Amino acid sequence: MQKSLRSAEHARLIELLVAARQKAGIRQHALAKKLGRPQSFIAKYEGGERRIDIVEFIAIAQALSVDPVKLFREVLSAKARGSAAKQPTR
Amino acid sequence: MQKSLRSAEHARLIELLVAARQKAGIRQHALAKKLGRPQSFIAKYEGGERRIDIVEFIAIAQALSVDPVKLFREVLSAKARGSAAKQPTR
DNA sequence: CCCAAATTATCCAGTTTTGGGATAATCCAA
DNA sequence: TTGGATTATCCCAAAACTGGATAATTTGGG
């Protein structure tokens, strides 16, 4: 099997998710609870040890009270550009 | 371990991806080639035997010449409503 | 209808990833 | 320091992935 985890793009996605959680001022434990998962679940994906599929991504965004589409757009632009996080659409 | 594959939402996501490929008139083999993967890769996820993460979702959408954000929106609305695919925003 | 090419689904077996409770680190304010 | 809060790791069986090979299904002539 080839490892697909921990690609540069995946790393950027993680950055965005962590940033989103922090901006929302929510702890891993609290987010985990909202998602009906153990805290280690959050620690795992934020630590890049676990991938996140579409359905989970949506659930996470909503649990963070963030618009999934907006967050998705950020992932996209992060992918398009070399790296860097959100950019004020300028 | 508990099975996490094959949820109702995941099934809807798949429907959308299959529909997108067919609308694009592309075969599994061709799509696979664009993604640098074997045909079985496509067959697997279209058959619901494999999950798709964010990065892959974007790559697939682009390989199908579909706007990732648009496709993502469809997934979202499909999730919001009971099921059904795209709805003309009416 | 028949056949063959095209397309998609399944098999297999070896590898990688995941789940989640427990526990170990870290952080941080008092 | 101290200890509660927060996050990272461990463990390891179960589950998911891989991709080439092969089987099954579909499609379009003739």
mmCIF file of C-alpha atoms (C1' of nucleotides) in Angstrom:
data_model
loop_
_atom_site.group_PDB
_atom_site.id
_atom_site.type_symbol
_atom_site.label_atom_id
_atom_site.label_comp_id
_atom_site.label_asym_id
_atom_site.label_seq_id
_atom_site.Cartn_x
_atom_site.Cartn_y
_atom_site.Cartn_z
ATOM 1 C CA MET A 1 0.000 0.000 0.000
ATOM 2 C CA GLN A 2 1.199 3.476 -0.578
ATOM 3 C CA LYS A 3 0.852 5.988 2.135
ATOM 4 C CA SER A 4 -1.513 8.741 1.171
ATOM 5 C CA LEU A 5 -1.647 10.333 4.576
ATOM 6 C CA ARG A 6 0.401 13.377 5.352
ATOM 7 C CA SER A 7 0.602 14.933 1.920
ATOM 8 C CA ALA A 8 1.287 18.629 1.700
ATOM 9 C CA GLU A 9 -2.325 19.281 0.815
ATOM 10 C CA HIS A 10 -3.571 17.233 3.669
ATOM 11 C CA ALA A 11 -1.352 19.232 5.999
ATOM 12 C CA ARG A 12 -2.918 22.453 4.807
ATOM 13 C CA LEU A 13 -6.368 21.087 5.285
ATOM 14 C CA ILE A 14 -5.463 20.300 8.847
ATOM 15 C CA GLU A 15 -4.144 23.771 9.444
ATOM 16 C CA LEU A 16 -7.469 25.148 8.382
ATOM 17 C CA LEU A 17 -9.422 22.848 10.614
ATOM 18 C CA VAL A 18 -7.296 23.585 13.626
ATOM 19 C CA ALA A 19 -7.512 27.300 12.951
ATOM 20 C CA ALA A 20 -11.261 27.042 12.610
ATOM 21 C CA ARG A 21 -11.583 25.297 15.936
ATOM 22 C CA GLN A 22 -9.396 27.788 17.689
ATOM 23 C CA LYS A 23 -11.219 30.684 16.157
ATOM 24 C CA ALA A 24 -14.412 29.127 17.417
ATOM 25 C CA GLY A 25 -12.824 28.891 20.832
ATOM 26 C CA ILE A 26 -13.754 25.261 21.242
ATOM 27 C CA ARG A 27 -11.663 22.557 22.891
ATOM 28 C CA GLN A 28 -10.985 19.188 21.344
ATOM 29 C CA HIS A 29 -13.037 17.567 24.037
ATOM 30 C CA ALA A 30 -16.029 19.799 23.363
ATOM 31 C CA LEU A 31 -15.822 19.357 19.611
ATOM 32 C CA ALA A 32 -15.478 15.644 20.076
ATOM 33 C CA LYS A 33 -18.573 15.588 22.210
ATOM 34 C CA LYS A 34 -20.559 17.429 19.570
ATOM 35 C CA LEU A 35 -19.479 14.874 17.057
ATOM 36 C CA GLY A 36 -20.156 11.975 19.340
ATOM 37 C CA ARG A 37 -16.558 10.894 19.285
ATOM 38 C CA PRO A 38 -13.738 10.571 21.775
ATOM 39 C CA GLN A 39 -11.270 13.403 22.150
ATOM 40 C CA SER A 40 -8.613 11.233 20.610
ATOM 41 C CA PHE A 41 -10.551 11.374 17.375
ATOM 42 C CA ILE A 42 -9.942 15.083 17.120
ATOM 43 C CA ALA A 43 -6.364 14.800 18.283
ATOM 44 C CA LYS A 44 -5.791 12.177 15.632
ATOM 45 C CA TYR A 45 -6.955 14.122 12.658
ATOM 46 C CA GLU A 46 -5.500 17.377 13.871
ATOM 47 C CA GLY A 47 -2.265 15.558 14.346
ATOM 48 C CA GLY A 48 -2.430 14.290 10.801
ATOM 49 C CA GLU A 49 -2.743 10.660 11.773
ATOM 50 C CA ARG A 50 -6.127 10.185 10.295
ATOM 51 C CA ARG A 51 -7.801 11.311 7.099
ATOM 52 C CA ILE A 52 -11.095 13.126 6.974
ATOM 53 C CA ASP A 53 -13.703 12.265 4.422
ATOM 54 C CA ILE A 54 -16.337 14.570 2.988
ATOM 55 C CA VAL A 55 -19.094 13.630 5.374
ATOM 56 C CA GLU A 56 -16.862 14.127 8.371
ATOM 57 C CA PHE A 57 -15.599 17.410 7.041
ATOM 58 C CA ILE A 58 -19.132 18.725 6.822
ATOM 59 C CA ALA A 59 -19.983 17.512 10.297
ATOM 60 C CA ILE A 60 -16.880 19.116 11.734
ATOM 61 C CA ALA A 61 -17.529 22.433 10.048
ATOM 62 C CA GLN A 62 -21.066 22.489 11.319
ATOM 63 C CA ALA A 63 -19.994 21.521 14.803
ATOM 64 C CA LEU A 64 -17.690 24.523 14.667
ATOM 65 C CA SER A 65 -20.505 26.727 13.414
ATOM 66 C CA VAL A 66 -18.546 27.382 10.278
ATOM 67 C CA ASP A 67 -20.058 27.353 6.826
ATOM 68 C CA PRO A 68 -18.848 24.121 5.223
ATOM 69 C CA VAL A 69 -18.732 25.715 1.798
ATOM 70 C CA LYS A 70 -16.638 28.581 3.052
ATOM 71 C CA LEU A 71 -14.225 26.226 4.719
ATOM 72 C CA PHE A 72 -14.116 24.108 1.615
ATOM 73 C CA ARG A 73 -13.260 27.142 -0.451
ATOM 74 C CA GLU A 74 -10.363 27.846 1.817
ATOM 75 C CA VAL A 75 -9.086 24.346 1.315
ATOM 76 C CA LEU A 76 -9.364 24.831 -2.385
ATOM 77 C CA SER A 77 -7.504 28.102 -2.477
ATOM 78 C CA ALA A 78 -4.900 26.717 -0.152
ATOM 79 C CA LYS A 79 -4.466 23.934 -2.633
ATOM 80 C CA ALA A 80 -4.313 26.282 -5.570
ATOM 81 C CA ARG A 81 -1.714 28.523 -4.047
ATOM 82 C CA GLY A 82 1.493 27.124 -2.719
ATOM 83 C CA SER A 83 0.304 27.093 0.828
ATOM 84 C CA ALA A 84 -0.700 29.777 3.292
ATOM 85 C CA ALA A 85 -4.064 29.898 4.932
ATOM 86 C CA LYS A 86 -7.030 32.083 4.303
ATOM 87 C CA GLN A 87 -6.498 35.135 2.159
ATOM 88 C CA PRO A 88 -8.916 38.106 2.257
ATOM 89 C CA THR A 89 -10.084 37.544 -1.302
ATOM 90 C CA ARG A 90 -8.146 40.468 -2.488
ATOM 91 C CA MET B 1 -13.344 -1.953 15.229
ATOM 92 C CA GLN B 2 -16.700 -0.662 14.177
ATOM 93 C CA LYS B 3 -17.559 -0.214 10.557
ATOM 94 C CA SER B 4 -17.846 3.378 9.454
ATOM 95 C CA LEU B 5 -18.137 2.811 5.727
ATOM 96 C CA ARG B 6 -21.425 2.828 3.874
ATOM 97 C CA SER B 7 -23.478 5.387 5.741
ATOM 98 C CA ALA B 8 -26.566 6.851 4.109
ATOM 99 C CA GLU B 9 -24.777 10.125 3.548
ATOM 100 C CA HIS B 10 -21.827 8.427 2.049
ATOM 101 C CA ALA B 11 -24.180 6.687 -0.348
ATOM 102 C CA ARG B 12 -25.562 10.019 -1.512
ATOM 103 C CA LEU B 13 -22.133 11.407 -2.030
ATOM 104 C CA ILE B 14 -21.379 8.472 -4.245
ATOM 105 C CA GLU B 15 -24.497 9.005 -6.292
ATOM 106 C CA LEU B 16 -23.347 12.504 -7.015
ATOM 107 C CA LEU B 17 -19.901 11.432 -8.031
ATOM 108 C CA VAL B 18 -21.176 8.735 -10.314
ATOM 109 C CA ALA B 19 -23.665 11.122 -11.861
ATOM 110 C CA ALA B 20 -20.943 13.694 -12.373
ATOM 111 C CA ARG B 21 -18.752 11.195 -14.157
ATOM 112 C CA GLN B 22 -21.546 10.034 -16.394
ATOM 113 C CA LYS B 23 -22.554 13.566 -17.201
ATOM 114 C CA ALA B 24 -18.953 14.211 -18.141
ATOM 115 C CA GLY B 25 -19.102 11.168 -20.374
ATOM 116 C CA ILE B 26 -15.927 9.719 -18.940
ATOM 117 C CA ARG B 27 -15.204 6.066 -18.287
ATOM 118 C CA GLN B 28 -13.810 4.724 -15.049
ATOM 119 C CA HIS B 29 -10.638 3.791 -16.823
ATOM 120 C CA ALA B 30 -10.155 7.284 -18.222
ATOM 121 C CA LEU B 31 -10.899 8.972 -14.937
ATOM 122 C CA ALA B 32 -8.564 6.595 -13.187
ATOM 123 C CA LYS B 33 -5.830 7.439 -15.619
ATOM 124 C CA LYS B 34 -6.270 11.136 -15.002
ATOM 125 C CA LEU B 35 -5.939 10.493 -11.322
ATOM 126 C CA GLY B 36 -2.995 8.205 -11.736
ATOM 127 C CA ARG B 37 -4.833 5.300 -10.215
ATOM 128 C CA PRO B 38 -6.027 1.887 -11.351
ATOM 129 C CA GLN B 39 -9.572 1.505 -12.615
ATOM 130 C CA SER B 40 -10.401 -0.522 -9.562
ATOM 131 C CA PHE B 41 -9.866 2.594 -7.510
ATOM 132 C CA ILE B 42 -12.822 4.258 -9.176
ATOM 133 C CA ALA B 43 -14.905 1.120 -9.083
ATOM 134 C CA LYS B 44 -14.190 0.831 -5.388
ATOM 135 C CA TYR B 45 -15.310 4.225 -4.344
ATOM 136 C CA GLU B 46 -18.237 4.276 -6.719
ATOM 137 C CA GLY B 47 -19.214 0.961 -5.288
ATOM 138 C CA GLY B 48 -19.073 2.417 -1.798
ATOM 139 C CA GLU B 49 -16.218 0.235 -0.680
ATOM 140 C CA ARG B 50 -13.855 3.060 -0.089
ATOM 141 C CA ARG B 51 -14.163 6.478 1.460
ATOM 142 C CA ILE B 52 -13.103 9.678 -0.235
ATOM 143 C CA ASP B 53 -11.289 12.373 1.624
ATOM 144 C CA ILE B 54 -11.283 16.068 0.861
ATOM 145 C CA VAL B 55 -8.142 16.104 -1.219
ATOM 146 C CA GLU B 56 -9.335 13.214 -3.329
ATOM 147 C CA PHE B 57 -12.736 14.776 -3.748
ATOM 148 C CA ILE B 58 -11.168 17.898 -5.171
ATOM 149 C CA ALA B 59 -8.942 15.926 -7.489
ATOM 150 C CA ILE B 60 -11.861 13.893 -8.749
ATOM 151 C CA ALA B 61 -14.021 16.925 -9.366
ATOM 152 C CA GLN B 62 -11.260 18.600 -11.302
ATOM 153 C CA ALA B 63 -10.542 15.479 -13.293
ATOM 154 C CA LEU B 64 -14.208 15.539 -14.256
ATOM 155 C CA SER B 65 -13.973 19.209 -15.153
ATOM 156 C CA VAL B 66 -16.543 19.982 -12.524
ATOM 157 C CA ASP B 67 -16.273 22.878 -10.109
ATOM 158 C CA PRO B 68 -15.352 21.317 -6.757
ATOM 159 C CA VAL B 69 -17.319 23.928 -4.855
ATOM 160 C CA LYS B 70 -20.412 23.299 -6.919
ATOM 161 C CA LEU B 71 -20.155 19.593 -6.381
ATOM 162 C CA PHE B 72 -19.560 20.138 -2.705
ATOM 163 C CA ARG B 73 -22.684 22.242 -2.499
ATOM 164 C CA GLU B 74 -24.647 19.413 -3.991
ATOM 165 C CA VAL B 75 -23.322 17.077 -1.368
ATOM 166 C CA LEU B 76 -24.346 19.537 1.265
ATOM 167 C CA SER B 77 -27.860 19.981 -0.011
ATOM 168 C CA ALA B 78 -28.200 16.281 -0.481
ATOM 169 C CA LYS B 79 -27.251 15.924 3.134
ATOM 170 C CA ALA B 80 -29.635 18.627 4.254
ATOM 171 C CA ARG B 81 -32.594 17.192 2.431
ATOM 172 C CA GLY B 82 -33.539 13.605 2.912
ATOM 173 C CA SER B 83 -31.787 12.523 -0.222
ATOM 174 C CA ALA B 84 -32.364 13.260 -3.899
ATOM 175 C CA ALA B 85 -29.748 14.860 -6.053
ATOM 176 C CA LYS B 86 -29.402 18.335 -7.362
ATOM 177 C CA GLN B 87 -32.434 20.561 -7.176
ATOM 178 C CA PRO B 88 -32.709 23.670 -9.395
ATOM 179 C CA THR B 89 -32.565 26.081 -6.487
ATOM 180 C CA ARG B 90 -36.175 26.992 -7.026
ATOM 181 C "C1'" DC C 1 -29.487 -13.576 -31.670
ATOM 182 C "C1'" DC C 2 -24.103 -13.944 -31.379
ATOM 183 C "C1'" DC C 3 -19.813 -12.411 -30.589
ATOM 184 C "C1'" DA C 4 -16.223 -9.430 -29.187
ATOM 185 C "C1'" DA C 5 -14.697 -5.298 -27.376
ATOM 186 C "C1'" DA C 6 -15.550 -2.142 -23.794
ATOM 187 C "C1'" DT C 7 -16.729 -1.147 -19.285
ATOM 188 C "C1'" DT C 8 -17.386 -2.138 -14.614
ATOM 189 C "C1'" DA C 9 -17.318 -5.193 -10.523
ATOM 190 C "C1'" DT C 10 -14.988 -8.561 -7.617
ATOM 191 C "C1'" DC C 11 -11.235 -11.350 -5.790
ATOM 192 C "C1'" DC C 12 -7.057 -11.919 -3.372
ATOM 193 C "C1'" DA C 13 -3.556 -11.258 -0.121
ATOM 194 C "C1'" DG C 14 -0.395 -8.253 1.848
ATOM 195 C "C1'" DT C 15 -0.148 -3.508 3.972
ATOM 196 C "C1'" DT C 16 -1.893 0.499 6.201
ATOM 197 C "C1'" DT C 17 -5.240 2.867 8.802
ATOM 198 C "C1'" DT C 18 -8.588 3.372 12.286
ATOM 199 C "C1'" DG C 19 -11.296 3.252 16.903
ATOM 200 C "C1'" DG C 20 -11.322 4.666 21.406
ATOM 201 C "C1'" DG C 21 -10.248 3.934 26.206
ATOM 202 C "C1'" DA C 22 -6.315 4.610 28.973
ATOM 203 C "C1'" DT C 23 -2.498 7.056 30.002
ATOM 204 C "C1'" DA C 24 1.089 10.131 29.353
ATOM 205 C "C1'" DA C 25 2.623 14.727 28.216
ATOM 206 C "C1'" DT C 26 1.842 19.857 28.073
ATOM 207 C "C1'" DC C 27 -0.047 23.972 29.213
ATOM 208 C "C1'" DC C 28 -1.350 27.515 32.235
ATOM 209 C "C1'" DA C 29 -3.235 30.302 35.711
ATOM 210 C "C1'" DA C 30 -3.129 31.029 40.716
ATOM 211 C "C1'" DT D 1 5.177 24.373 42.494
ATOM 212 C "C1'" DT D 2 0.396 22.465 42.093
ATOM 213 C "C1'" DG D 3 -3.346 20.566 39.977
ATOM 214 C "C1'" DG D 4 -6.961 20.984 36.693
ATOM 215 C "C1'" DA D 5 -7.512 21.501 31.759
ATOM 216 C "C1'" DT D 6 -6.125 20.378 27.272
ATOM 217 C "C1'" DT D 7 -3.809 17.754 23.916
ATOM 218 C "C1'" DA D 8 -0.838 13.896 22.310
ATOM 219 C "C1'" DT D 9 0.353 8.819 22.416
ATOM 220 C "C1'" DC D 10 -0.101 3.904 23.136
ATOM 221 C "C1'" DC D 11 -2.009 -0.390 22.004
ATOM 222 C "C1'" DC D 12 -3.689 -3.680 18.849
ATOM 223 C "C1'" DA D 13 -7.569 -6.044 16.903
ATOM 224 C "C1'" DA D 14 -10.739 -4.883 13.424
ATOM 225 C "C1'" DA D 15 -11.509 -2.531 9.303
ATOM 226 C "C1'" DA D 16 -10.150 -0.315 5.229
ATOM 227 C "C1'" DC D 17 -6.872 0.130 1.263
ATOM 228 C "C1'" DT D 18 -4.049 -1.337 -2.754
ATOM 229 C "C1'" DG D 19 -3.608 -2.758 -7.367
ATOM 230 C "C1'" DG D 20 -3.106 -6.332 -10.605
ATOM 231 C "C1'" DA D 21 -5.807 -10.140 -12.263
ATOM 232 C "C1'" DT D 22 -9.947 -11.899 -13.499
ATOM 233 C "C1'" DA D 23 -14.779 -12.287 -13.706
ATOM 234 C "C1'" DA D 24 -19.221 -10.351 -14.846
ATOM 235 C "C1'" DT D 25 -21.946 -7.127 -17.301
ATOM 236 C "C1'" DT D 26 -23.018 -3.951 -20.921
ATOM 237 C "C1'" DT D 27 -22.879 -2.320 -25.608
ATOM 238 C "C1'" DG D 28 -22.893 -2.167 -30.466
ATOM 239 C "C1'" DG D 29 -22.177 -4.317 -34.876
ATOM 240 C "C1'" DG D 30 -23.371 -7.769 -38.166
#
